[in-house]
Short mmCIF file of C-alpha atoms and ligand atoms in Angstrom, two decimals:
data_model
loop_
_atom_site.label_atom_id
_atom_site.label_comp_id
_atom_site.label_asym_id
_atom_site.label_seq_id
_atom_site.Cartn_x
_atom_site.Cartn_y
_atom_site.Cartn_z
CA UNK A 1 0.00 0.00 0.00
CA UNK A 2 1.21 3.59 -0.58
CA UNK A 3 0.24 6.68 1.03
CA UNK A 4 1.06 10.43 0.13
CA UNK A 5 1.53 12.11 3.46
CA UNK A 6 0.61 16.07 2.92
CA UNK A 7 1.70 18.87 5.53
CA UNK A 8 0.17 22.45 4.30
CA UNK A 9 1.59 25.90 5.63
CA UNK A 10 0.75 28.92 4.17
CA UNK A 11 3.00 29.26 1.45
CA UNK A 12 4.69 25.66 1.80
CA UNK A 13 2.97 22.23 1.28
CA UNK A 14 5.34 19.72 2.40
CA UNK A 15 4.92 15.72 1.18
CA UNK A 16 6.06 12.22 1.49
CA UNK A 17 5.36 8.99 -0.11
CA UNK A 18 5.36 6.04 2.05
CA UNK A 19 5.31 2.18 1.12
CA UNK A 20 3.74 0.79 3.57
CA UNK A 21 4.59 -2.32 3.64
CA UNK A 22 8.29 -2.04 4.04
CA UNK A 23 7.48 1.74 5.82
CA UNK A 24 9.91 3.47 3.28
CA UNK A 25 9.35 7.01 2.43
CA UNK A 26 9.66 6.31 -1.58
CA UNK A 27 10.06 10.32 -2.17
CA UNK A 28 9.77 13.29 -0.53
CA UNK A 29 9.71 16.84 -0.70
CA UNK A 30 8.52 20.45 -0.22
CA UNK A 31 6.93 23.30 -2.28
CA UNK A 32 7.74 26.53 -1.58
CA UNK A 33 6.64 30.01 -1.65
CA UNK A 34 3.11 28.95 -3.05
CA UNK A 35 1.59 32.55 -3.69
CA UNK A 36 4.42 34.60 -4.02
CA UNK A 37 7.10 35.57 -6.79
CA UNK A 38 9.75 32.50 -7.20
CA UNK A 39 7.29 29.23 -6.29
CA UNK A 40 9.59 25.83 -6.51
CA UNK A 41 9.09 22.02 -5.58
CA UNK A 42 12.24 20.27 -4.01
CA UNK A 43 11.56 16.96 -4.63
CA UNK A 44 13.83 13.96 -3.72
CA UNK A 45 13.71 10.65 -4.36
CA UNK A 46 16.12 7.38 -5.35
CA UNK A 47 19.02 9.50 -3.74
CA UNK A 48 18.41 12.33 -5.39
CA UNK A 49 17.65 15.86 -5.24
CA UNK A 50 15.64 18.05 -7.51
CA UNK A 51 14.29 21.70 -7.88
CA UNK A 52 11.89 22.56 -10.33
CA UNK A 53 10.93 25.97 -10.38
CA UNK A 54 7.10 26.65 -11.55
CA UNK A 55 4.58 29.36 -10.68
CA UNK A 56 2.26 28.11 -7.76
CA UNK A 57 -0.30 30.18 -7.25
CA UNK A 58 -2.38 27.99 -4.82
CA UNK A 59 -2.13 24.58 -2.91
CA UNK A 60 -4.14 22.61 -5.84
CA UNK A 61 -0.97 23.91 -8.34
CA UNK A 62 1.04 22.74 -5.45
CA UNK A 63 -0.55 18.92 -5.63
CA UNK A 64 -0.72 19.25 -8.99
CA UNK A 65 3.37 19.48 -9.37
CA UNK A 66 3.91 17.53 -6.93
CA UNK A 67 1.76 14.42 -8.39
CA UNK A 68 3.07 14.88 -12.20
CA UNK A 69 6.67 14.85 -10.62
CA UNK A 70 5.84 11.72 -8.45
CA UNK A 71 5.23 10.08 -12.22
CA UNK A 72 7.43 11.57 -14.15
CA UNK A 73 9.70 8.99 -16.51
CA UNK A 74 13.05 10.58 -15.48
CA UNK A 75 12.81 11.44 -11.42
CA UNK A 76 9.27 10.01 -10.43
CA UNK A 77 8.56 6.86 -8.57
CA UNK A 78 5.78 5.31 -9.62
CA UNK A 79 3.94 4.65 -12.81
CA UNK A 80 0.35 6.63 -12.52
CA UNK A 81 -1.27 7.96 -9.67
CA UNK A 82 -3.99 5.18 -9.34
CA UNK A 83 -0.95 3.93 -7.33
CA UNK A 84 -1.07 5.70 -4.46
CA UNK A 85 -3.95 4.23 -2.21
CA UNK A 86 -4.98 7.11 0.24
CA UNK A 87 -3.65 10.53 0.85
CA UNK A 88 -2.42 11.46 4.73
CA UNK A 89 -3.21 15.01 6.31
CA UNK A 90 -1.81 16.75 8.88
CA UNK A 91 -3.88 19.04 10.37
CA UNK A 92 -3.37 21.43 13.32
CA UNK A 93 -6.53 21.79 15.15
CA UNK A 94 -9.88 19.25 14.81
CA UNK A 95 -11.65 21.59 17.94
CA UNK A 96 -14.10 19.12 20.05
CA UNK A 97 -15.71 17.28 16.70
CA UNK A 98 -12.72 15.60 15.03
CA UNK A 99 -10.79 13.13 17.75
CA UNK A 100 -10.12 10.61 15.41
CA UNK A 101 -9.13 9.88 11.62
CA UNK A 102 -11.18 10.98 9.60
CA UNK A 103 -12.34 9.79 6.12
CA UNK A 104 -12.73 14.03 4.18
CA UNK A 105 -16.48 14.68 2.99
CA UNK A 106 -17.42 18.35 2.06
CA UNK A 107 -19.26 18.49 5.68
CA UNK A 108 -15.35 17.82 6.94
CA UNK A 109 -13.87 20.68 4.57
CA UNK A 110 -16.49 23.33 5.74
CA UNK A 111 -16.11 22.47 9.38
CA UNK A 112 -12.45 22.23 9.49
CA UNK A 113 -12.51 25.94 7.27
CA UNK A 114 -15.03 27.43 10.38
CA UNK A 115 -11.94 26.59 13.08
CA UNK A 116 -9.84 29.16 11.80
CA UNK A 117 -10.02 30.96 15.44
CA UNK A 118 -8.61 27.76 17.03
CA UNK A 119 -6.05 27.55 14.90
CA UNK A 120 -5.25 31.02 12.96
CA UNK A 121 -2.27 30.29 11.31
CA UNK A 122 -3.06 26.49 10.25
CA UNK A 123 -6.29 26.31 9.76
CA UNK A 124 -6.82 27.93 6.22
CA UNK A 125 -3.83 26.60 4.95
CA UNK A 126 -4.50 22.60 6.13
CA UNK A 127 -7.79 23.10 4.57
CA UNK A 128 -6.34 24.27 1.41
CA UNK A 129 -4.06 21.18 0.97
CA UNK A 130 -7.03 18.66 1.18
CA UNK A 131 -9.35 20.75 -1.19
CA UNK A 132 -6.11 20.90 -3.68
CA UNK A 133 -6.13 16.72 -3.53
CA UNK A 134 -9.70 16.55 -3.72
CA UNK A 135 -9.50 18.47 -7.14
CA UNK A 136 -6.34 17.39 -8.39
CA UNK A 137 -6.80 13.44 -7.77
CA UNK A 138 -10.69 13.16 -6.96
CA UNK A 139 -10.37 9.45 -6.88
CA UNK A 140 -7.94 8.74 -3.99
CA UNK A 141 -9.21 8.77 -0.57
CA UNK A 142 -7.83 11.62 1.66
CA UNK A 143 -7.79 11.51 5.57
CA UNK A 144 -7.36 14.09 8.04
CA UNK A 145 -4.96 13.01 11.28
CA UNK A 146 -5.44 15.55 13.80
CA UNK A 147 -2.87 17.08 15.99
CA UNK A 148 -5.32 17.30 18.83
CA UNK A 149 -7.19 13.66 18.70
CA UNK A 150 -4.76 12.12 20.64
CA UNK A 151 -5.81 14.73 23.98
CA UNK A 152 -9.72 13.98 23.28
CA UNK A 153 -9.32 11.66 26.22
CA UNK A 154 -8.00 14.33 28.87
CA UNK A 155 -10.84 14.98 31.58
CA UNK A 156 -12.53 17.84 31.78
CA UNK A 157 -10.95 18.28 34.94
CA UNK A 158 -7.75 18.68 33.12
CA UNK A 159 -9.16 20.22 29.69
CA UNK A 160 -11.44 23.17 31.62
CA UNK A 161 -10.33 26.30 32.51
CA UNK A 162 -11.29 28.15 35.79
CA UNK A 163 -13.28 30.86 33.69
CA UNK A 164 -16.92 30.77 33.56
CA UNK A 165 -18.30 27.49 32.54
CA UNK A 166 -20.90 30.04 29.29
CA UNK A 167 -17.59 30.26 27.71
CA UNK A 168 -16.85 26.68 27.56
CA UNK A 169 -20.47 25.97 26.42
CA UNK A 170 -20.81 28.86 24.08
CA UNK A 171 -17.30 29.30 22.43
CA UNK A 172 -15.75 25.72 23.63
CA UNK A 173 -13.19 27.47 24.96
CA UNK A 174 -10.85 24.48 26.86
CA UNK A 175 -7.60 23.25 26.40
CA UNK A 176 -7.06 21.06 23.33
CA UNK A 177 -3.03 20.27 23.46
CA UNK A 178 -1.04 20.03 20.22
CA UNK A 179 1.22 17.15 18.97
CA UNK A 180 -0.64 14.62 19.93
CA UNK A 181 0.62 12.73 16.77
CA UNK A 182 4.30 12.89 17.70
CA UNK A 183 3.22 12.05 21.65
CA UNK A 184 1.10 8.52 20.48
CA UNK A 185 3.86 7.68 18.39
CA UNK A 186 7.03 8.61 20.79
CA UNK A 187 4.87 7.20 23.54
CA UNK A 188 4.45 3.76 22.02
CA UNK A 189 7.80 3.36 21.21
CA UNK A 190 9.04 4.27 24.94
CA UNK A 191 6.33 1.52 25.83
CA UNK A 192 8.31 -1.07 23.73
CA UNK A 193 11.60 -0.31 24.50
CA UNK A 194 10.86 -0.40 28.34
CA UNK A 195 9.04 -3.86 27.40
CA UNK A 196 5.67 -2.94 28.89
CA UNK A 197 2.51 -2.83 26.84
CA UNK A 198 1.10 0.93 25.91
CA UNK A 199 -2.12 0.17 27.70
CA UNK A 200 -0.49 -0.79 31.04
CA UNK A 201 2.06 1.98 32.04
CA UNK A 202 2.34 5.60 32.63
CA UNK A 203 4.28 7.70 30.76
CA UNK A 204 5.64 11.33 29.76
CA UNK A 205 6.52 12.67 26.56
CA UNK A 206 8.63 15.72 26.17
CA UNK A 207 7.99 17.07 22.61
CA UNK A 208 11.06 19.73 22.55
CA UNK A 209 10.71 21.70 19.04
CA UNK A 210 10.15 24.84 17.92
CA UNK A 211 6.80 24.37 19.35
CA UNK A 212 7.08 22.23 22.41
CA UNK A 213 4.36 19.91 25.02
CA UNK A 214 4.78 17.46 27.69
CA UNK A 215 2.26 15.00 27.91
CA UNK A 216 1.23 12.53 30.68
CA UNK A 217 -0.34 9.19 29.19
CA UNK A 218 -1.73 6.81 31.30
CA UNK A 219 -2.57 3.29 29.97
CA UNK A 220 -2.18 4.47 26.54
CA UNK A 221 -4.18 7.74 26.79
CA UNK A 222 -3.47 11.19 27.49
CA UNK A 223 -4.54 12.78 30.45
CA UNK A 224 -3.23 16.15 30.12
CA UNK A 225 -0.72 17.75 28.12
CA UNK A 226 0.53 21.56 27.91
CA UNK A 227 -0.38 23.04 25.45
CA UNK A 228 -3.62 24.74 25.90
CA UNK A 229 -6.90 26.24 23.74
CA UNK A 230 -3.71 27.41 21.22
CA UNK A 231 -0.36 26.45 21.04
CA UNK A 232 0.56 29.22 23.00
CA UNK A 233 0.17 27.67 26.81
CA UNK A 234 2.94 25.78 28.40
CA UNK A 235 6.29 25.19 27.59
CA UNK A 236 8.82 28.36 26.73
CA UNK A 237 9.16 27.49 22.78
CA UNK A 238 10.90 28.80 20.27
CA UNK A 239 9.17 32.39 19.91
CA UNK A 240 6.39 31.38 22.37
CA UNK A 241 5.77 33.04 26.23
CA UNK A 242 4.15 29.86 27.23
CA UNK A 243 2.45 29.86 30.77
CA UNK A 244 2.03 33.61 32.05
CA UNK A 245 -0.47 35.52 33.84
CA UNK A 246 -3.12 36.87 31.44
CA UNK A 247 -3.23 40.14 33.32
CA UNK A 248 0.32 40.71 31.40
CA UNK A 249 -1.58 41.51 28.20
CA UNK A 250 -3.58 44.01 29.68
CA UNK A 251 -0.64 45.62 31.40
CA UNK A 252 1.26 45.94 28.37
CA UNK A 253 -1.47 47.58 26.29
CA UNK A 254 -1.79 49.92 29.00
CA UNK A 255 1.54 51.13 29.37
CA UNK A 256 3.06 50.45 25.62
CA UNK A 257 0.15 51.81 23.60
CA UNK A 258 -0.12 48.83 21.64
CA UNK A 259 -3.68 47.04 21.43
CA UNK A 260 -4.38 43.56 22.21
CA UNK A 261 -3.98 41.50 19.26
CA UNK A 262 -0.20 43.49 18.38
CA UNK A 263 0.49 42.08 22.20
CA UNK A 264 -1.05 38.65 21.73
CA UNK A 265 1.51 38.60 18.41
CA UNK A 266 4.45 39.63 20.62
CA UNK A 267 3.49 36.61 23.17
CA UNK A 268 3.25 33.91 19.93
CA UNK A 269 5.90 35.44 18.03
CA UNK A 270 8.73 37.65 19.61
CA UNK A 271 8.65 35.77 22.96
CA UNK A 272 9.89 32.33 24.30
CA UNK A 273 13.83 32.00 23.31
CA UNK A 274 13.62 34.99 21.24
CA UNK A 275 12.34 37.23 23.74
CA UNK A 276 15.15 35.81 26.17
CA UNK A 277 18.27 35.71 24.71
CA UNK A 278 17.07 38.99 22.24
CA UNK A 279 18.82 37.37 18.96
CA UNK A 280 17.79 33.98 17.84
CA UNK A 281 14.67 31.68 18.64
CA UNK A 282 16.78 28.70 17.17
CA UNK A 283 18.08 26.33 19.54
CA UNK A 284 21.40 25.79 17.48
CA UNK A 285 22.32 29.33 17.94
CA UNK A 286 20.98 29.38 21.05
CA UNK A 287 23.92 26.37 22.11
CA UNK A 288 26.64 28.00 19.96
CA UNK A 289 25.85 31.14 21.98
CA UNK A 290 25.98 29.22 25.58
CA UNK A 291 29.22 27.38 24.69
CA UNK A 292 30.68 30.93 24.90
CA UNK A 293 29.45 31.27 28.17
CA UNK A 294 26.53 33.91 26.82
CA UNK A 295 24.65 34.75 29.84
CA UNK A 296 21.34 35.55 28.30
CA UNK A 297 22.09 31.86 26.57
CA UNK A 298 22.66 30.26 29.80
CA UNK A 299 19.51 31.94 30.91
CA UNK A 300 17.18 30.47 28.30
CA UNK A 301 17.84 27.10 28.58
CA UNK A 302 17.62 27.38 32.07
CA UNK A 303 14.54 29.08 32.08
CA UNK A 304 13.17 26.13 29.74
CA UNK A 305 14.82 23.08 31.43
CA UNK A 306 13.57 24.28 34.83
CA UNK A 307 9.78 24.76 32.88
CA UNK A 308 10.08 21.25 31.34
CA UNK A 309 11.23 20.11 35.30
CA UNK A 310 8.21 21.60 36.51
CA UNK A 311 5.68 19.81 34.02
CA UNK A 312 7.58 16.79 34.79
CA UNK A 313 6.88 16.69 38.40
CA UNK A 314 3.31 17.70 37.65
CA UNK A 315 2.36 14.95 35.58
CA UNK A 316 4.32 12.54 37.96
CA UNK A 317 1.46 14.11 41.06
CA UNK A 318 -1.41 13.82 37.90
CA UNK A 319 -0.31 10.41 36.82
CA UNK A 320 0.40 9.27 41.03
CA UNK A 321 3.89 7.69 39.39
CA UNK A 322 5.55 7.89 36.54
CA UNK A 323 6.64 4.47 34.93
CA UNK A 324 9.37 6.24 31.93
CA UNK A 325 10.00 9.60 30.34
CA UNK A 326 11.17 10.46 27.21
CA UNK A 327 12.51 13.50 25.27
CA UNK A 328 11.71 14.08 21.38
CA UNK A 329 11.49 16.86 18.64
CA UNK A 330 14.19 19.18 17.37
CA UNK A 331 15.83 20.33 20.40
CA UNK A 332 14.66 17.12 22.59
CA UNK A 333 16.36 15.02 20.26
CA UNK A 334 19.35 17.32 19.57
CA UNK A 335 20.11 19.27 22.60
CA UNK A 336 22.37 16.82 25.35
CA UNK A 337 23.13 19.65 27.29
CA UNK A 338 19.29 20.59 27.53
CA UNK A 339 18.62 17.21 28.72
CA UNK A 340 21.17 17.02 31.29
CA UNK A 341 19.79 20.04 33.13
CA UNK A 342 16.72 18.50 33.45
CA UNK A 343 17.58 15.12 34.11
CA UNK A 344 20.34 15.72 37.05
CA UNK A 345 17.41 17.94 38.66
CA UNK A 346 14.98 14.89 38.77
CA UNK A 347 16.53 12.37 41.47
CA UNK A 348 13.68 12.66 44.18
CA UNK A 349 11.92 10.26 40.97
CA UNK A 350 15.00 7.94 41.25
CA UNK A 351 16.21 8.97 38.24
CA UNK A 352 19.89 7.83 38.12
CA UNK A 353 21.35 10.37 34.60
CA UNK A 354 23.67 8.40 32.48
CA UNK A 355 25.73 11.48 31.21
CA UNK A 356 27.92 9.70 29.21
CA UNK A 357 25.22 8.01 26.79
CA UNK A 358 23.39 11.17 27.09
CA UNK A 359 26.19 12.47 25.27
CA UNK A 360 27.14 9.40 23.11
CA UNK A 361 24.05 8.78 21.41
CA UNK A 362 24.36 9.76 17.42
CA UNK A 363 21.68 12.28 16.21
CA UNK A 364 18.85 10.92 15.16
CA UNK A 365 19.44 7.24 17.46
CA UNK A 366 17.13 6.05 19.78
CA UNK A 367 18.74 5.32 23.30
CA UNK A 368 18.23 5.09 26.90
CA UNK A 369 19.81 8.64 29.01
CA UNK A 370 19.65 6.28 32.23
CA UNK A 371 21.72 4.37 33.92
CA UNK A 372 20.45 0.24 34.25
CA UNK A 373 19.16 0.75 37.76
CA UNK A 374 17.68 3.80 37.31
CA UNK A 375 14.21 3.79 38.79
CA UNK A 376 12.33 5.51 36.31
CA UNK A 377 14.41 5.05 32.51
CA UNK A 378 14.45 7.83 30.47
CA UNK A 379 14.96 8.10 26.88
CA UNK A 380 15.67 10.11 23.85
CA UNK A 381 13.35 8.86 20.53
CA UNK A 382 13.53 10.28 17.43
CA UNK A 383 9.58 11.00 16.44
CA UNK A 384 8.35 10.64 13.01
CA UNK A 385 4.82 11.86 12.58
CA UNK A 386 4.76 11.99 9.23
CA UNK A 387 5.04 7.67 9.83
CA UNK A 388 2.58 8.01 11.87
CA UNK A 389 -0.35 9.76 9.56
CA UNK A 390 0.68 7.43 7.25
CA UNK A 391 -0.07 4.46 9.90
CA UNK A 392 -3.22 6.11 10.81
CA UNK A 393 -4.24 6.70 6.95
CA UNK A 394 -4.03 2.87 6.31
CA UNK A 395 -5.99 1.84 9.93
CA UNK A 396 -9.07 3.90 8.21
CA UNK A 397 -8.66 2.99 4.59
CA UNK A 398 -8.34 -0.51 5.86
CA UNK A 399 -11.08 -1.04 8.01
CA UNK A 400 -13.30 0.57 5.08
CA UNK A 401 -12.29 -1.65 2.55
CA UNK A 402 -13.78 -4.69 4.71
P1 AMP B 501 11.29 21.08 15.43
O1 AMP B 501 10.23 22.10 15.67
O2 AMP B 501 11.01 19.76 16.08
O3 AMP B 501 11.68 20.96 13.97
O4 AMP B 501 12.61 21.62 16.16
C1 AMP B 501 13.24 22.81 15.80
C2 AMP B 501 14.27 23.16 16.86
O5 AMP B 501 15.22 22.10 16.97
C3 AMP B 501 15.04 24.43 16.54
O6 AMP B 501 15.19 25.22 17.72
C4 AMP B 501 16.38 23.87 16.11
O7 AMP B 501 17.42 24.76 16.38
C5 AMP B 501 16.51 22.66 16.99
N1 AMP B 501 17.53 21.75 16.44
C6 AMP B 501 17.46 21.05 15.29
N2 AMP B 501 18.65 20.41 15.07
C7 AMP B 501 19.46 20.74 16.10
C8 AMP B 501 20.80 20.42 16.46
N3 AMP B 501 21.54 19.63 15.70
N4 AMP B 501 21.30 20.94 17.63
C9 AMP B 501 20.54 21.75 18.42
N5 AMP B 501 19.26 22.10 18.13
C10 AMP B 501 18.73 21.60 16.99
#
């Protein structure tokens, strides 16, 4: 079976074909600046790389490229499109309605389009990708994997906010979470390296990106996560405030002059890492800059390993015990010296640090941070949720074939 896993941005609609039966990614790729002056598809595949530069003017151009290249005789990789069995989307937000794969109808495309204030930035653009398949390639199926199904299990204990309960029922405004694919996936995989089955242990997932969310899973669901009604609650991300006081906002129109939604922009997008160390949001220059004993470096990844510490010992108290822990994403897969601040800072749990595999592991490896007789192991796994909308995208085109 293969599946064409889609990711649509704004202006970039990102792709990858998986066999499924051997889980290879057969080709991949990304087009870029769809909508604006100089449009191009990277495309790799067999080893190699190619750009083809083509005007784009909208996603369905986008799908369009990218399916003609997929069969082209010189750099495609298969013969005709009929080939490809189901189409896999990621998409950002699914609000209370969509907490599972789902199989895209025009009732799916309208509501996913009217959840645009859940999810501002993705929203449009996700729903954009799917309509360009639907046009492009009418007969393959296309399935939406939502970012937010895997936290439809939290309880409302966890999911409510103290506000009053009219805004909850007239607005469902709640927390939703965010990576939920990467946290099934990562969460899984911790389960069968510590030899325990999924639905019998409890777990925490650090998803350290550009985005970042801890989970807490408990026999194989989640039962809170950090990431709130947006992206915006938890964690201190990449460009992101994370948890603060909403009385800031007011403060800060008050005595800057600026109005609410330029604020809210500074809290999603000049904030987090940015804000902190004033220069970079990305953790790479972030390290280069601590290596030379940068104070406002040191102070960021502080600031984040003590957050990440914090939602750790949380989710231990929600979860009464904590079974194994482990760090993915960007920076959680990346970032040793990260990990080693939080991980020395955690031996009430019995966590014995292993800082000589935390620093041994290749990039991109799987392995355990914890020493054998370490009470609780912890361990870094690379994610892969592209994999894992493809492995959703064949459970529902499966079951309705029988
Ligand atoms: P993600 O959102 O999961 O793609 O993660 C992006 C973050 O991971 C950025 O802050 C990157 O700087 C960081 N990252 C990626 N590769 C590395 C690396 N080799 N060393 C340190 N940070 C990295």
């Amino acid at each position: 079976m293969k599946v064409l896993v889609v990711n649509a941005g704004s202006s970039s609609l990102k792709y990858q074909l998986f066999d499924m039966d051997t889980e290879e990614v057969i080709a991949k790729g990304n087009a870029e600046r769809i909508g604006l002056d100089g449009s191009f598809l990277k495309h790799k595949a067999k080893g190699v790389e190619t750009i083809l530069s083509k005007v784009l003017t909208n996603h369905a151009e986008a799908i369009k490229l990218i399916l003609d290249t997929l069969v082209d005789a010189q750099i495609g990789v298969i013969k005709s499109i009929d080939e490809i069995d189901a189409i896999g989307h990621r998409v950002v937000h699914g609000g209370s309605e969509y907490t599972k794969p789902t199989l895209v109808n025009q009732k799916v495309i309208d509501d996913l389009r009217g959840l645009v204030d859940f999810a501002p930035v993705h929203a449009i653009p996700n729903t954009d990708g799917i309509i360009g398949c639907v046009q492009v390639a009418p007969q393959i199926p296309n399935v939406t994997v939502f970012d937010t199904a895997f936290h439809s299990t939290m309880p409302d204990y966890a999911y409510l906010y103290g506000i009053p309960m009219e805004y909850y029922r007239d607005y469902a405004v709640r927390r939703y979470g965010a990576h939920g694919t990467s946290h099934k996936f990562v969460g899984q995989k911790l389960a069968e390296y510590m030899g325990v089955p999924f639905d019998k242990c409890k777990l925490i997932t650090c998803h350290i990106g550009n985005g970042s969310s801890i989970t807490a899973i408990k026999d194989g669901k989640c039962i809170d996560t950090s990431m709130g009604f947006t992206p915006l609650e938890g964690l201190i991300m990449g460009t992101r405030c994370g948890d603060i006081d909403a009385n800031v906002i007011q403060f800060l129109c008050k005595k800057t002059g600026l109005d609410v939604n330029q604020v809210t922009d500074i809290l999603n997008k000049k904030s987090g890492l940015l804000g902190i160390t004033e220069r970079s949001s990305d953790m790479r220059d972030i390290c280069a800059m601590y290596e030379k004993g940068d104070k406002a470096a040191v102070l960021a990844l502080e600031m984040l390993a003590y957050r990440i510490k914090k939602y750790i010992g949380a989710y231990a108290a929600a979860l009464d015990g904590v079974d194994g822990i482990c760090f993915t994403a960007g920076i959680g897969e990346n970032t040793p010296e990260l990990r080693e601040m939080v991980l020395t800072g955690l031996k009430y749990l019995g966590i014995k640090f292993d800082k000589d595999a935390n620093y041994s592991i290749p990039r991109g490896e799987d392995g355990l941070l914890t020493s054998k007789d370490s009470a609780i192991p912890v361990y870094v796994i690379s994610t892969n949720e592209e994999l894992a909308i493809a492995k959703e995208t064949v459970e529902l085109v499966s079951n309705l074939k029988k």
